[in-house]
Amino acid sequence: MPQTYTNNPGTGPQTGVGRDYPMQMNIGRIGELADIGPSLIVPGNNETAARIPFGVPLARNGSGVLNNSVQVAAAAGAILGLSVLTDVHEVSHRQAATPYQEGIEPNDAVNILKQGAIYLDVFQAVAVGQPLRYYRTGVNAGRWGTAAAAGVSLALAAGNWEIERGAAANGLLILRVNAPGALTFTAD
């Protein structure tokens, strides 16, 4: 939550300078936790050659050396969780030209959300109760929506998740994961 201030030079015999600090709320960022409720985050490692974006589903990386090696999910099946933006990433990317959007660099630690609420980037309007799909390829790769696209999207199987707050196209929705062991994707 950034703070803004305006100068107040003071009048009369004052020797100090006053400042006004109104609070300014910002919307969440892609992959950021949406609330401070109970959440379960486990560690992983990006042993791929590519950056892993925030707010995407993760699967085990069989090509990695470490047991907790992960990659972006590319096929139907169970997932480990969603890549989450935490304060560790915020600190390390604070000086970047486009902070918070880079993702997890190769060979860096990955935080995996297994339970809790997270902001996800949608390219279509999504309402509470609608199906949710992750687009693994195509022009909307790495984003979420509702329409099935054969060979392109993966549908989040019915189960222990809910859209807590829908979003307009190109907005951020809040997805709550309620049971960490039950997230799976089916192919469209």
Tab-separated table of C-alpha atoms in Angstrom:
chain	number	residue	atom	x	y	z
A	1	MET	CA	0.000	0.000	0.000
A	2	PRO	CA	1.886	3.075	-1.150
A	3	GLN	CA	1.569	6.399	0.576
A	4	THR	CA	1.468	9.749	-1.146
A	5	TYR	CA	2.212	13.079	0.405
A	6	THR	CA	1.767	16.737	-0.382
A	7	ASN	CA	3.985	19.476	0.888
A	8	ASN	CA	2.555	21.938	3.377
A	9	PRO	CA	5.003	24.823	3.771
A	10	GLY	CA	3.241	26.087	6.871
A	11	THR	CA	2.185	29.667	7.535
A	12	GLY	CA	2.924	32.223	10.175
A	13	PRO	CA	5.580	31.615	12.780
A	14	GLN	CA	5.748	27.819	12.326
A	15	THR	CA	9.249	26.456	12.038
A	16	GLY	CA	8.358	22.921	10.949
A	17	VAL	CA	6.921	21.620	7.714
A	18	GLY	CA	3.698	19.638	7.745
A	19	ARG	CA	3.062	16.581	5.630
A	20	ASP	CA	-0.204	14.917	4.636
A	21	TYR	CA	-0.057	11.157	4.088
A	22	PRO	CA	-3.371	9.917	2.705
A	23	MET	CA	-3.523	6.144	2.293
A	24	GLN	CA	-3.907	4.813	-1.231
A	25	MET	CA	-5.043	1.214	-1.760
A	26	ASN	CA	-3.670	-0.735	-4.720
A	27	ILE	CA	-5.326	-3.739	-6.361
A	28	GLY	CA	-3.468	-7.011	-5.999
A	29	ARG	CA	-0.844	-8.158	-8.458
A	30	ILE	CA	-0.820	-11.302	-10.584
A	31	GLY	CA	0.022	-14.301	-8.421
A	32	GLU	CA	-0.143	-12.387	-5.151
A	33	LEU	CA	-2.041	-13.724	-2.141
A	34	ALA	CA	-5.506	-12.156	-2.051
A	35	ASP	CA	-5.957	-12.192	1.716
A	36	ILE	CA	-4.157	-13.063	4.916
A	37	GLY	CA	-6.384	-16.033	5.671
A	38	PRO	CA	-4.969	-19.510	6.176
A	39	SER	CA	-2.780	-20.593	3.310
A	40	LEU	CA	-0.379	-23.418	2.613
A	41	ILE	CA	2.707	-22.607	0.557
A	42	VAL	CA	5.395	-25.192	-0.182
A	43	PRO	CA	8.823	-24.737	-1.765
A	44	GLY	CA	9.883	-25.732	-5.253
A	45	ASN	CA	12.737	-24.978	-7.620
A	46	ASN	CA	12.745	-23.730	-11.207
A	47	GLU	CA	15.234	-25.991	-12.969
A	48	THR	CA	13.856	-25.177	-16.413
A	49	ALA	CA	15.548	-22.863	-18.900
A	50	ALA	CA	12.606	-20.439	-18.818
A	51	ARG	CA	11.159	-17.970	-16.350
A	52	ILE	CA	8.043	-19.230	-14.531
A	53	PRO	CA	5.347	-16.527	-14.397
A	54	PHE	CA	3.362	-15.855	-11.238
A	55	GLY	CA	-0.198	-17.217	-10.983
A	56	VAL	CA	0.221	-20.294	-13.184
A	57	PRO	CA	-0.315	-24.002	-12.423
A	58	LEU	CA	2.802	-26.016	-11.659
A	59	ALA	CA	3.602	-29.680	-12.263
A	60	ARG	CA	6.596	-31.760	-11.290
A	61	ASN	CA	9.598	-31.320	-13.597
A	62	GLY	CA	10.881	-34.815	-14.387
A	63	SER	CA	13.961	-33.368	-16.089
A	64	GLY	CA	15.142	-31.601	-12.951
A	65	VAL	CA	17.831	-32.842	-10.581
A	66	LEU	CA	16.149	-31.728	-7.358
A	67	ASN	CA	13.154	-33.589	-5.920
A	68	ASN	CA	11.140	-30.376	-5.738
A	69	SER	CA	11.851	-29.276	-9.326
A	70	VAL	CA	8.743	-27.763	-10.971
A	71	GLN	CA	7.616	-26.506	-14.367
A	72	VAL	CA	4.501	-24.839	-15.758
A	73	ALA	CA	1.770	-27.464	-16.266
A	74	ALA	CA	1.501	-28.332	-19.957
A	75	ALA	CA	-0.899	-31.293	-19.902
A	76	ALA	CA	-3.988	-32.633	-18.174
A	77	GLY	CA	-3.513	-34.228	-14.774
A	78	ALA	CA	-2.807	-33.313	-11.176
A	79	ILE	CA	-0.901	-30.155	-10.381
A	80	LEU	CA	1.255	-29.287	-7.395
A	81	GLY	CA	-0.291	-25.854	-6.956
A	82	LEU	CA	-0.002	-22.312	-8.331
A	83	SER	CA	3.123	-20.142	-8.489
A	84	VAL	CA	2.697	-17.396	-5.938
A	85	LEU	CA	4.274	-13.955	-5.617
A	86	THR	CA	5.543	-13.498	-2.078
A	87	ASP	CA	7.475	-10.797	-0.262
A	88	VAL	CA	10.728	-12.586	-1.141
A	89	HIS	CA	10.075	-11.967	-4.837
A	90	GLU	CA	8.874	-8.432	-4.194
A	91	VAL	CA	12.143	-7.544	-2.480
A	92	SER	CA	14.337	-9.161	-5.141
A	93	HIS	CA	12.473	-7.513	-8.024
A	94	ARG	CA	11.891	-4.096	-6.490
A	95	GLN	CA	14.572	-2.461	-8.625
A	96	ALA	CA	13.469	-4.120	-11.891
A	97	ALA	CA	12.143	-2.054	-14.790
A	98	THR	CA	8.770	-3.832	-14.583
A	99	PRO	CA	8.604	-4.992	-10.965
A	100	TYR	CA	6.566	-8.015	-9.898
A	101	GLN	CA	5.796	-9.226	-13.429
A	102	GLU	CA	9.002	-11.050	-14.268
A	103	GLY	CA	8.325	-14.350	-12.556
A	104	ILE	CA	10.765	-16.847	-11.130
A	105	GLU	CA	14.127	-16.991	-12.864
A	106	PRO	CA	15.767	-20.329	-13.749
A	107	ASN	CA	17.476	-21.929	-10.730
A	108	ASP	CA	15.511	-19.758	-8.281
A	109	ALA	CA	13.217	-20.994	-5.536
A	110	VAL	CA	9.501	-21.194	-6.371
A	111	ASN	CA	6.703	-20.683	-3.855
A	112	ILE	CA	3.771	-23.003	-4.595
A	113	LEU	CA	0.317	-22.153	-3.263
A	114	LYS	CA	-1.548	-25.322	-2.317
A	115	GLN	CA	-4.265	-23.702	-0.242
A	116	GLY	CA	-5.428	-20.105	0.032
A	117	ALA	CA	-6.640	-17.237	-2.160
A	118	ILE	CA	-4.653	-15.887	-5.118
A	119	TYR	CA	-5.047	-13.214	-7.822
A	120	LEU	CA	-5.080	-14.622	-11.363
A	121	ASP	CA	-4.824	-12.780	-14.690
A	122	VAL	CA	-7.884	-13.317	-16.925
A	123	PHE	CA	-8.289	-12.294	-20.546
A	124	GLN	CA	-12.045	-12.990	-20.599
A	125	ALA	CA	-14.729	-11.880	-18.175
A	126	VAL	CA	-15.145	-14.580	-15.527
A	127	ALA	CA	-18.003	-14.700	-13.035
A	128	VAL	CA	-18.390	-16.641	-9.805
A	129	GLY	CA	-19.571	-20.171	-10.592
A	130	GLN	CA	-18.194	-20.317	-14.133
A	131	PRO	CA	-15.675	-22.920	-15.291
A	132	LEU	CA	-12.060	-21.810	-15.202
A	133	ARG	CA	-9.397	-22.667	-17.769
A	134	TYR	CA	-5.672	-22.098	-18.026
A	135	TYR	CA	-4.363	-21.343	-21.524
A	136	ARG	CA	-1.036	-23.095	-21.936
A	137	THR	CA	-0.360	-21.988	-25.537
A	138	GLY	CA	-1.592	-19.449	-28.079
A	139	VAL	CA	-2.047	-15.689	-27.879
A	140	ASN	CA	-3.331	-15.914	-24.282
A	141	ALA	CA	-0.681	-18.324	-23.020
A	142	GLY	CA	-0.187	-18.049	-19.264
A	143	ARG	CA	-3.578	-16.444	-18.659
A	144	TRP	CA	-6.961	-17.711	-17.472
A	145	GLY	CA	-10.441	-17.632	-19.034
A	146	THR	CA	-13.639	-19.636	-19.494
A	147	ALA	CA	-13.966	-20.697	-23.161
A	148	ALA	CA	-12.639	-24.102	-24.188
A	149	ALA	CA	-10.001	-24.162	-26.920
A	150	ALA	CA	-9.032	-27.645	-28.118
A	151	GLY	CA	-5.332	-28.316	-27.694
A	152	VAL	CA	-4.803	-24.890	-26.109
A	153	SER	CA	-6.645	-24.717	-22.779
A	154	LEU	CA	-6.780	-26.935	-19.712
A	155	ALA	CA	-9.982	-26.946	-17.644
A	156	LEU	CA	-9.650	-26.845	-13.874
A	157	ALA	CA	-11.612	-29.947	-12.855
A	158	ALA	CA	-14.561	-29.515	-10.528
A	159	GLY	CA	-13.495	-29.894	-6.965
A	160	ASN	CA	-12.034	-28.019	-4.098
A	161	TRP	CA	-11.701	-24.528	-5.519
A	162	GLU	CA	-13.993	-21.584	-6.053
A	163	ILE	CA	-13.913	-18.242	-7.767
A	164	GLU	CA	-14.233	-15.934	-4.811
A	165	ARG	CA	-14.408	-12.744	-6.869
A	166	GLY	CA	-14.971	-12.650	-10.620
A	167	ALA	CA	-13.304	-10.177	-12.945
A	168	ALA	CA	-13.878	-8.275	-16.169
A	169	ALA	CA	-11.760	-9.083	-19.218
A	170	ASN	CA	-8.088	-8.251	-18.618
A	171	GLY	CA	-8.679	-8.025	-14.881
A	172	LEU	CA	-7.696	-10.013	-11.807
A	173	LEU	CA	-9.985	-12.604	-10.291
A	174	ILE	CA	-9.570	-14.212	-6.910
A	175	LEU	CA	-9.373	-17.995	-6.878
A	176	ARG	CA	-9.619	-19.776	-3.538
A	177	VAL	CA	-8.054	-23.217	-3.340
A	178	ASN	CA	-9.784	-25.132	-0.554
A	179	ALA	CA	-8.127	-28.557	-0.624
A	180	PRO	CA	-4.533	-28.742	-1.787
A	181	GLY	CA	-4.517	-32.384	-2.870
A	182	ALA	CA	-7.425	-32.213	-5.285
A	183	LEU	CA	-6.480	-29.788	-8.071
A	184	THR	CA	-6.433	-31.412	-11.481
A	185	PHE	CA	-6.784	-30.286	-15.080
A	186	THR	CA	-8.639	-31.961	-17.888
A	187	ALA	CA	-7.774	-31.366	-21.550
A	188	ASP	CA	-10.164	-29.404	-23.790
